[in-house]
Amino acid sequence: MTHVAIIMDGNGRWATARGRPREYGHRRGAESVRHVVEAAPDLGIDTLTLYAFSSDNWKRPTTEVSVLMKLFSRYLRSETPKLLNNGVRLQVVGRRDRLAPNLVRQIEASEDATRSQTRLLLRLAVDYSSRDLLLKAVRAAVAASDLERQDMSTLLGEAMHGDGSAPDVDLLIRTGGERRLSDFLLWECAYAELLFTPVMWPDYDGAHLAEALADFRSRERRFGEVAAAS
Ligand code: FPP
């Protein structure tokens, strides 16, 4: 049971370095998404969360935002049948009220079509802000008084994921050379192993993911306890 989360960074720089518009990098980035989704189940990953669009990404030029939204839509249209064939369940996490109604309908249709698949849970984070979700969770907790610690934890999970079923992140990967979390899965990454790679997202593929998993499996995770005696 391994949950891997990826901050897919470097599309823009990858394209600029090749004298191409940033949007070209995003299109190639969508190919990398296909590669890692295909590779994930055989690497023992059962949940894969990809940071596709942060709530702060709305600040980008409208043309770039619109290309990204079209890519999400195209991805859902072309990939849903493949996801279904490969046992992948799709879930989109984040706000939906600012997405185009057509895209929301597509998301719901893909989620419905893949609901019973169990080989891999693919979570795409779109208009996602971990802080916003935490604030929403706290508001829900304040509204429900006299909560036990356990109930509070369940309530936080529910407020942040809808059904409270998203497991903690085991391995967080960020491509593109930066070393920050950028408001992604702050609660779920409490004990995540972190891996930062200079590889730009459009160059990232199944082999890179396999390397990352091998690195992760070589680490000793203690969750605050002392090391096991050898
Ligand atoms: C960060 O690179 C990437 C994004 C903000 C968008 C991620 C989108 C994709 C990988 C493509 C489509 C996704 C799906 C699910 C089909 P950046 O633009 O910030 O790169 P930079 O740091 O080099 O500017």
PDB file of C-alpha atoms and ligand atoms in Angstrom:
ATOM      1  CA  MET A   1       0.000   0.000   0.000  1.00  0.00           C
ATOM      2  CA  THR A   2       2.005   2.968  -1.203  1.00  0.00           C
ATOM      3  CA  HIS A   3       0.712   6.470  -1.826  1.00  0.00           C
ATOM      4  CA  VAL A   4       2.947   8.547  -4.078  1.00  0.00           C
ATOM      5  CA  ALA A   5       2.235  12.229  -4.692  1.00  0.00           C
ATOM      6  CA  ILE A   6       3.950  14.251  -7.399  1.00  0.00           C
ATOM      7  CA  ILE A   7       4.407  17.984  -7.883  1.00  0.00           C
ATOM      8  CA  MET A   8       4.833  18.020 -11.661  1.00  0.00           C
ATOM      9  CA  ASP A   9       7.101  21.031 -12.090  1.00  0.00           C
ATOM     10  CA  GLY A  10       9.293  22.302 -14.922  1.00  0.00           C
ATOM     11  CA  ASN A  11       6.991  22.262 -17.971  1.00  0.00           C
ATOM     12  CA  GLY A  12       7.507  25.958 -18.692  1.00  0.00           C
ATOM     13  CA  ARG A  13      11.292  25.946 -18.292  1.00  0.00           C
ATOM     14  CA  TRP A  14      11.565  22.767 -20.354  1.00  0.00           C
ATOM     15  CA  ALA A  15       9.737  24.435 -23.241  1.00  0.00           C
ATOM     16  CA  THR A  16      11.536  27.785 -22.927  1.00  0.00           C
ATOM     17  CA  ALA A  17      14.907  26.002 -23.048  1.00  0.00           C
ATOM     18  CA  ARG A  18      13.812  24.612 -26.425  1.00  0.00           C
ATOM     19  CA  GLY A  19      12.644  27.963 -27.763  1.00  0.00           C
ATOM     20  CA  ARG A  20       9.005  26.861 -27.579  1.00  0.00           C
ATOM     21  CA  PRO A  21       6.022  28.450 -25.795  1.00  0.00           C
ATOM     22  CA  ARG A  22       5.298  27.278 -22.235  1.00  0.00           C
ATOM     23  CA  GLU A  23       2.088  25.612 -23.450  1.00  0.00           C
ATOM     24  CA  TYR A  24       4.183  23.152 -25.432  1.00  0.00           C
ATOM     25  CA  GLY A  25       5.774  22.053 -22.160  1.00  0.00           C
ATOM     26  CA  HIS A  26       2.338  21.448 -20.648  1.00  0.00           C
ATOM     27  CA  ARG A  27       1.322  19.328 -23.647  1.00  0.00           C
ATOM     28  CA  ARG A  28       4.457  17.217 -23.266  1.00  0.00           C
ATOM     29  CA  GLY A  29       3.776  17.136 -19.519  1.00  0.00           C
ATOM     30  CA  ALA A  30       0.445  15.464 -20.236  1.00  0.00           C
ATOM     31  CA  GLU A  31       2.419  12.671 -21.963  1.00  0.00           C
ATOM     32  CA  SER A  32       4.472  12.194 -18.794  1.00  0.00           C
ATOM     33  CA  VAL A  33       1.219  11.865 -16.850  1.00  0.00           C
ATOM     34  CA  ARG A  34       0.253   8.976 -19.142  1.00  0.00           C
ATOM     35  CA  HIS A  35       3.658   7.317 -18.630  1.00  0.00           C
ATOM     36  CA  VAL A  36       3.625   7.457 -14.833  1.00  0.00           C
ATOM     37  CA  VAL A  37      -0.011   6.357 -14.552  1.00  0.00           C
ATOM     38  CA  GLU A  38       0.817   3.343 -16.691  1.00  0.00           C
ATOM     39  CA  ALA A  39       3.959   2.494 -14.682  1.00  0.00           C
ATOM     40  CA  ALA A  40       2.559   3.063 -11.188  1.00  0.00           C
ATOM     41  CA  PRO A  41       0.600  -0.151 -10.426  1.00  0.00           C
ATOM     42  CA  ASP A  42       3.506  -2.479 -11.282  1.00  0.00           C
ATOM     43  CA  LEU A  43       5.733  -0.491  -8.929  1.00  0.00           C
ATOM     44  CA  GLY A  44       3.462  -1.276  -5.981  1.00  0.00           C
ATOM     45  CA  ILE A  45       1.802   2.146  -5.966  1.00  0.00           C
ATOM     46  CA  ASP A  46      -1.885   1.928  -5.129  1.00  0.00           C
ATOM     47  CA  THR A  47      -2.593   5.661  -4.827  1.00  0.00           C
ATOM     48  CA  LEU A  48      -1.075   8.328  -7.046  1.00  0.00           C
ATOM     49  CA  THR A  49      -1.894  11.997  -6.476  1.00  0.00           C
ATOM     50  CA  LEU A  50      -0.761  14.446  -9.161  1.00  0.00           C
ATOM     51  CA  TYR A  51      -0.690  18.223  -8.657  1.00  0.00           C
ATOM     52  CA  ALA A  52      -2.175  19.407 -11.952  1.00  0.00           C
ATOM     53  CA  PHE A  53      -3.339  22.943 -11.070  1.00  0.00           C
ATOM     54  CA  SER A  54      -2.965  24.834  -7.821  1.00  0.00           C
ATOM     55  CA  SER A  55      -5.454  27.473  -6.710  1.00  0.00           C
ATOM     56  CA  ASP A  56      -2.609  29.971  -7.153  1.00  0.00           C
ATOM     57  CA  ASN A  57      -2.215  28.932 -10.799  1.00  0.00           C
ATOM     58  CA  TRP A  58      -5.288  31.066 -11.630  1.00  0.00           C
ATOM     59  CA  LYS A  59      -2.836  33.998 -11.448  1.00  0.00           C
ATOM     60  CA  ARG A  60      -1.124  32.809 -14.652  1.00  0.00           C
ATOM     61  CA  PRO A  61      -1.923  34.434 -18.014  1.00  0.00           C
ATOM     62  CA  THR A  62      -5.418  33.488 -19.227  1.00  0.00           C
ATOM     63  CA  THR A  63      -4.048  31.823 -22.357  1.00  0.00           C
ATOM     64  CA  GLU A  64      -1.894  29.463 -20.285  1.00  0.00           C
ATOM     65  CA  VAL A  65      -4.786  28.697 -17.903  1.00  0.00           C
ATOM     66  CA  SER A  66      -7.025  27.970 -20.840  1.00  0.00           C
ATOM     67  CA  VAL A  67      -4.471  25.599 -22.422  1.00  0.00           C
ATOM     68  CA  LEU A  68      -4.191  23.732 -19.121  1.00  0.00           C
ATOM     69  CA  MET A  69      -7.983  23.429 -18.802  1.00  0.00           C
ATOM     70  CA  LYS A  70      -8.189  22.110 -22.373  1.00  0.00           C
ATOM     71  CA  LEU A  71      -5.465  19.573 -21.605  1.00  0.00           C
ATOM     72  CA  PHE A  72      -7.380  18.299 -18.561  1.00  0.00           C
ATOM     73  CA  SER A  73     -10.499  17.985 -20.666  1.00  0.00           C
ATOM     74  CA  ARG A  74      -8.633  16.208 -23.474  1.00  0.00           C
ATOM     75  CA  TYR A  75      -6.963  13.904 -20.960  1.00  0.00           C
ATOM     76  CA  LEU A  76     -10.319  12.884 -19.481  1.00  0.00           C
ATOM     77  CA  ARG A  77     -11.794  12.292 -22.914  1.00  0.00           C
ATOM     78  CA  SER A  78      -8.918  10.230 -24.302  1.00  0.00           C
ATOM     79  CA  GLU A  79      -7.796   8.440 -21.146  1.00  0.00           C
ATOM     80  CA  THR A  80     -10.996   7.416 -19.379  1.00  0.00           C
ATOM     81  CA  PRO A  81     -11.476   4.253 -21.491  1.00  0.00           C
ATOM     82  CA  LYS A  82      -7.811   3.318 -20.909  1.00  0.00           C
ATOM     83  CA  LEU A  83      -8.080   3.954 -17.181  1.00  0.00           C
ATOM     84  CA  LEU A  84     -11.106   1.687 -17.127  1.00  0.00           C
ATOM     85  CA  ASN A  85      -9.222  -1.048 -19.018  1.00  0.00           C
ATOM     86  CA  ASN A  86      -6.253  -0.780 -16.689  1.00  0.00           C
ATOM     87  CA  GLY A  87      -8.193  -0.944 -13.435  1.00  0.00           C
ATOM     88  CA  VAL A  88      -7.607   2.713 -12.554  1.00  0.00           C
ATOM     89  CA  ARG A  89     -10.108   4.701 -10.522  1.00  0.00           C
ATOM     90  CA  LEU A  90     -10.004   8.440 -11.128  1.00  0.00           C
ATOM     91  CA  GLN A  91     -10.800  11.079  -8.541  1.00  0.00           C
ATOM     92  CA  VAL A  92     -10.365  14.827  -8.913  1.00  0.00           C
ATOM     93  CA  VAL A  93      -9.593  16.689  -5.698  1.00  0.00           C
ATOM     94  CA  GLY A  94      -9.871  20.433  -5.162  1.00  0.00           C
ATOM     95  CA  ARG A  95     -12.528  23.079  -5.786  1.00  0.00           C
ATOM     96  CA  ARG A  96     -14.978  22.572  -8.623  1.00  0.00           C
ATOM     97  CA  ASP A  97     -17.018  25.770  -8.381  1.00  0.00           C
ATOM     98  CA  ARG A  98     -14.503  27.768 -10.450  1.00  0.00           C
ATOM     99  CA  LEU A  99     -14.116  25.162 -13.213  1.00  0.00           C
ATOM    100  CA  ALA A 100     -16.131  25.355 -16.438  1.00  0.00           C
ATOM    101  CA  PRO A 101     -19.427  23.421 -16.108  1.00  0.00           C
ATOM    102  CA  ASN A 102     -18.446  21.243 -19.072  1.00  0.00           C
ATOM    103  CA  LEU A 103     -15.205  20.211 -17.422  1.00  0.00           C
ATOM    104  CA  VAL A 104     -17.039  19.455 -14.168  1.00  0.00           C
ATOM    105  CA  ARG A 105     -19.472  17.232 -16.072  1.00  0.00           C
ATOM    106  CA  GLN A 106     -16.547  15.405 -17.694  1.00  0.00           C
ATOM    107  CA  ILE A 107     -14.863  14.938 -14.333  1.00  0.00           C
ATOM    108  CA  GLU A 108     -18.046  13.513 -12.823  1.00  0.00           C
ATOM    109  CA  ALA A 109     -18.527  11.191 -15.796  1.00  0.00           C
ATOM    110  CA  SER A 110     -14.944   9.854 -15.551  1.00  0.00           C
ATOM    111  CA  GLU A 111     -15.252   9.421 -11.804  1.00  0.00           C
ATOM    112  CA  ASP A 112     -18.524   7.532 -12.232  1.00  0.00           C
ATOM    113  CA  ALA A 113     -17.191   5.345 -15.040  1.00  0.00           C
ATOM    114  CA  THR A 114     -14.097   4.276 -13.082  1.00  0.00           C
ATOM    115  CA  ARG A 115     -15.627   4.130  -9.585  1.00  0.00           C
ATOM    116  CA  SER A 116     -15.337   0.353  -9.146  1.00  0.00           C
ATOM    117  CA  GLN A 117     -11.712   0.043 -10.326  1.00  0.00           C
ATOM    118  CA  THR A 118      -9.228  -0.999  -7.646  1.00  0.00           C
ATOM    119  CA  ARG A 119      -5.780  -1.489  -9.179  1.00  0.00           C
ATOM    120  CA  LEU A 120      -4.776   2.166  -8.788  1.00  0.00           C
ATOM    121  CA  LEU A 121      -6.472   5.231  -7.338  1.00  0.00           C
ATOM    122  CA  LEU A 122      -5.430   8.187  -9.494  1.00  0.00           C
ATOM    123  CA  ARG A 123      -6.139  11.509  -7.803  1.00  0.00           C
ATOM    124  CA  LEU A 124      -5.746  14.637  -9.905  1.00  0.00           C
ATOM    125  CA  ALA A 125      -5.492  17.815  -7.855  1.00  0.00           C
ATOM    126  CA  VAL A 126      -7.142  20.646  -9.792  1.00  0.00           C
ATOM    127  CA  ASP A 127      -7.813  24.109  -8.294  1.00  0.00           C
ATOM    128  CA  TYR A 128      -6.259  22.623  -5.214  1.00  0.00           C
ATOM    129  CA  SER A 129      -5.060  24.436  -2.084  1.00  0.00           C
ATOM    130  CA  SER A 130      -4.217  22.456   1.008  1.00  0.00           C
ATOM    131  CA  ARG A 131      -4.570  25.530   3.215  1.00  0.00           C
ATOM    132  CA  ASP A 132      -8.062  26.234   1.895  1.00  0.00           C
ATOM    133  CA  LEU A 133      -9.090  22.660   2.633  1.00  0.00           C
ATOM    134  CA  LEU A 134      -7.609  22.845   6.136  1.00  0.00           C
ATOM    135  CA  LEU A 135      -9.489  26.075   6.807  1.00  0.00           C
ATOM    136  CA  LYS A 136     -12.708  24.493   5.547  1.00  0.00           C
ATOM    137  CA  ALA A 137     -12.076  21.519   7.843  1.00  0.00           C
ATOM    138  CA  VAL A 138     -11.464  23.754  10.846  1.00  0.00           C
ATOM    139  CA  ARG A 139     -14.666  25.663  10.135  1.00  0.00           C
ATOM    140  CA  ALA A 140     -16.582  22.355  10.050  1.00  0.00           C
ATOM    141  CA  ALA A 141     -14.919  21.295  13.307  1.00  0.00           C
ATOM    142  CA  VAL A 142     -15.779  24.557  15.043  1.00  0.00           C
ATOM    143  CA  ALA A 143     -19.401  24.188  13.926  1.00  0.00           C
ATOM    144  CA  ALA A 144     -19.563  20.709  15.503  1.00  0.00           C
ATOM    145  CA  SER A 145     -18.726  21.226  19.176  1.00  0.00           C
ATOM    146  CA  ASP A 146     -17.488  18.628  21.751  1.00  0.00           C
ATOM    147  CA  LEU A 147     -15.461  16.543  19.346  1.00  0.00           C
ATOM    148  CA  GLU A 148     -13.153  13.766  20.536  1.00  0.00           C
ATOM    149  CA  ARG A 149      -9.661  13.744  18.984  1.00  0.00           C
ATOM    150  CA  GLN A 150     -10.559  10.735  16.819  1.00  0.00           C
ATOM    151  CA  ASP A 151     -13.766  12.323  15.572  1.00  0.00           C
ATOM    152  CA  MET A 152     -11.855  15.488  14.820  1.00  0.00           C
ATOM    153  CA  SER A 153      -9.402  13.510  12.723  1.00  0.00           C
ATOM    154  CA  THR A 154     -12.257  11.876  10.758  1.00  0.00           C
ATOM    155  CA  LEU A 155     -13.921  15.244  10.330  1.00  0.00           C
ATOM    156  CA  LEU A 156     -10.708  16.757   8.964  1.00  0.00           C
ATOM    157  CA  GLY A 157     -10.352  13.855   6.535  1.00  0.00           C
ATOM    158  CA  GLU A 158     -13.928  14.254   5.362  1.00  0.00           C
ATOM    159  CA  ALA A 159     -13.681  18.001   4.946  1.00  0.00           C
ATOM    160  CA  MET A 160     -10.466  17.630   2.977  1.00  0.00           C
ATOM    161  CA  HIS A 161     -11.323  14.722   0.700  1.00  0.00           C
ATOM    162  CA  GLY A 162     -15.082  14.441   0.599  1.00  0.00           C
ATOM    163  CA  ASP A 163     -15.112  10.817   1.709  1.00  0.00           C
ATOM    164  CA  GLY A 164     -12.180  10.893   4.124  1.00  0.00           C
ATOM    165  CA  SER A 165     -10.569   7.949   2.391  1.00  0.00           C
ATOM    166  CA  ALA A 166      -7.293   9.443   1.119  1.00  0.00           C
ATOM    167  CA  PRO A 167      -4.381   7.809   2.870  1.00  0.00           C
ATOM    168  CA  ASP A 168      -1.272   9.594   4.133  1.00  0.00           C
ATOM    169  CA  VAL A 169       1.384  10.216   1.507  1.00  0.00           C
ATOM    170  CA  ASP A 170       4.350   7.827   1.675  1.00  0.00           C
ATOM    171  CA  LEU A 171       6.529   9.472  -0.930  1.00  0.00           C
ATOM    172  CA  LEU A 172       6.310  13.018  -2.256  1.00  0.00           C
ATOM    173  CA  ILE A 173       8.238  13.698  -5.471  1.00  0.00           C
ATOM    174  CA  ARG A 174       8.831  17.155  -6.906  1.00  0.00           C
ATOM    175  CA  THR A 175      10.386  17.457 -10.344  1.00  0.00           C
ATOM    176  CA  GLY A 176      11.983  20.577 -11.829  1.00  0.00           C
ATOM    177  CA  GLY A 177      14.631  21.226  -9.173  1.00  0.00           C
ATOM    178  CA  GLU A 178      12.656  23.371  -6.705  1.00  0.00           C
ATOM    179  CA  ARG A 179      12.405  22.244  -3.089  1.00  0.00           C
ATOM    180  CA  ARG A 180       9.086  23.338  -1.677  1.00  0.00           C
ATOM    181  CA  LEU A 181       5.593  21.970  -1.035  1.00  0.00           C
ATOM    182  CA  SER A 182       3.615  24.800  -2.678  1.00  0.00           C
ATOM    183  CA  ASP A 183       0.434  24.254  -0.630  1.00  0.00           C
ATOM    184  CA  PHE A 184       0.124  20.571  -1.632  1.00  0.00           C
ATOM    185  CA  LEU A 185      -1.169  17.859   0.758  1.00  0.00           C
ATOM    186  CA  LEU A 186       0.159  19.591   3.880  1.00  0.00           C
ATOM    187  CA  TRP A 187      -1.844  17.361   6.232  1.00  0.00           C
ATOM    188  CA  GLU A 188      -1.266  14.106   4.364  1.00  0.00           C
ATOM    189  CA  CYS A 189       2.510  14.649   4.080  1.00  0.00           C
ATOM    190  CA  ALA A 190       3.101  14.663   7.852  1.00  0.00           C
ATOM    191  CA  TYR A 191       5.411  11.617   7.561  1.00  0.00           C
ATOM    192  CA  ALA A 192       6.050  11.576   3.836  1.00  0.00           C
ATOM    193  CA  GLU A 193       9.510  10.890   2.504  1.00  0.00           C
ATOM    194  CA  LEU A 194      10.535  13.756   0.245  1.00  0.00           C
ATOM    195  CA  LEU A 195      12.346  13.388  -3.055  1.00  0.00           C
ATOM    196  CA  PHE A 196      13.398  16.369  -5.149  1.00  0.00           C
ATOM    197  CA  THR A 197      14.738  15.742  -8.626  1.00  0.00           C
ATOM    198  CA  PRO A 198      16.165  18.192 -11.182  1.00  0.00           C
ATOM    199  CA  VAL A 199      14.447  16.254 -14.006  1.00  0.00           C
ATOM    200  CA  MET A 200      11.876  18.517 -15.702  1.00  0.00           C
ATOM    201  CA  TRP A 201       8.383  17.030 -15.769  1.00  0.00           C
ATOM    202  CA  PRO A 202       8.165  16.562 -19.579  1.00  0.00           C
ATOM    203  CA  ASP A 203      11.265  14.325 -19.352  1.00  0.00           C
ATOM    204  CA  TYR A 204       9.910  12.282 -16.431  1.00  0.00           C
ATOM    205  CA  ASP A 205       8.840   8.710 -17.210  1.00  0.00           C
ATOM    206  CA  GLY A 206       8.224   5.275 -15.713  1.00  0.00           C
ATOM    207  CA  ALA A 207      11.962   4.603 -15.297  1.00  0.00           C
ATOM    208  CA  HIS A 208      12.373   7.752 -13.180  1.00  0.00           C
ATOM    209  CA  LEU A 209       9.404   6.665 -11.083  1.00  0.00           C
ATOM    210  CA  ALA A 210      10.933   3.199 -10.607  1.00  0.00           C
ATOM    211  CA  GLU A 211      14.199   4.831  -9.439  1.00  0.00           C
ATOM    212  CA  ALA A 212      12.279   7.030  -7.017  1.00  0.00           C
ATOM    213  CA  LEU A 213      10.498   3.990  -5.559  1.00  0.00           C
ATOM    214  CA  ALA A 214      13.801   2.126  -5.147  1.00  0.00           C
ATOM    215  CA  ASP A 215      15.237   5.132  -3.271  1.00  0.00           C
ATOM    216  CA  PHE A 216      12.084   5.314  -1.111  1.00  0.00           C
ATOM    217  CA  ARG A 217      12.214   1.589  -0.281  1.00  0.00           C
ATOM    218  CA  SER A 218      15.859   1.929   0.863  1.00  0.00           C
ATOM    219  CA  ARG A 219      14.911   4.514   3.492  1.00  0.00           C
ATOM    220  CA  GLU A 220      14.130   3.688   7.087  1.00  0.00           C
ATOM    221  CA  ARG A 221      10.842   5.219   8.181  1.00  0.00           C
ATOM    222  CA  ARG A 222      10.516   5.654  11.927  1.00  0.00           C
ATOM    223  CA  PHE A 223       7.359   7.769  12.361  1.00  0.00           C
ATOM    224  CA  GLY A 224       8.930   9.381  15.433  1.00  0.00           C
ATOM    225  CA  GLU A 225      10.027   6.098  17.041  1.00  0.00           C
ATOM    226  CA  VAL A 226      13.638   4.996  17.659  1.00  0.00           C
ATOM    227  CA  ALA A 227      15.441   2.919  15.030  1.00  0.00           C
ATOM    228  CA  ALA A 228      14.788  -0.846  15.144  1.00  0.00           C
ATOM    229  CA  ALA A 229      17.680  -2.765  16.829  1.00  0.00           C
ATOM    230  CA  SER A 230      19.845  -4.548  14.264  1.00  0.00           C
TER     231      SER A 230
HETATM  232  C1  FPP B   1       4.204  23.168 -13.358  1.00  0.00           C
HETATM  233  O1  FPP B   1       5.156  23.531 -14.340  1.00  0.00           O
HETATM  234  C2  FPP B   1       3.100  22.487 -13.988  1.00  0.00           C
HETATM  235  C3  FPP B   1       1.811  22.904 -13.970  1.00  0.00           C
HETATM  236  C4  FPP B   1       1.361  24.139 -13.290  1.00  0.00           C
HETATM  237  C5  FPP B   1       0.762  22.182 -14.681  1.00  0.00           C
HETATM  238  C6  FPP B   1       0.833  20.682 -14.646  1.00  0.00           C
HETATM  239  C7  FPP B   1       0.134  20.181 -15.854  1.00  0.00           C
HETATM  240  C8  FPP B   1       0.522  19.144 -16.609  1.00  0.00           C
HETATM  241  C9  FPP B   1       1.599  18.242 -16.235  1.00  0.00           C
HETATM  242  C10 FPP B   1      -0.126  18.850 -17.926  1.00  0.00           C
HETATM  243  C11 FPP B   1      -1.516  18.370 -17.952  1.00  0.00           C
HETATM  244  C12 FPP B   1      -1.942  17.506 -16.823  1.00  0.00           C
HETATM  245  C13 FPP B   1      -2.865  16.536 -16.942  1.00  0.00           C
HETATM  246  C14 FPP B   1      -3.367  15.849 -15.738  1.00  0.00           C
HETATM  247  C15 FPP B   1      -3.385  16.079 -18.234  1.00  0.00           C
HETATM  248  P1  FPP B   1       5.448  25.060 -14.564  1.00  0.00           P
HETATM  249  O2  FPP B   1       4.639  25.548 -15.693  1.00  0.00           O
HETATM  250  O3  FPP B   1       5.277  25.817 -13.281  1.00  0.00           O
HETATM  251  O4  FPP B   1       6.960  25.000 -14.965  1.00  0.00           O
HETATM  252  P2  FPP B   1       8.063  26.090 -14.683  1.00  0.00           P
HETATM  253  O5  FPP B   1       8.337  26.082 -13.194  1.00  0.00           O
HETATM  254  O6  FPP B   1       9.219  25.587 -15.461  1.00  0.00           O
HETATM  255  O7  FPP B   1       7.545  27.396 -15.161  1.00  0.00           O
END
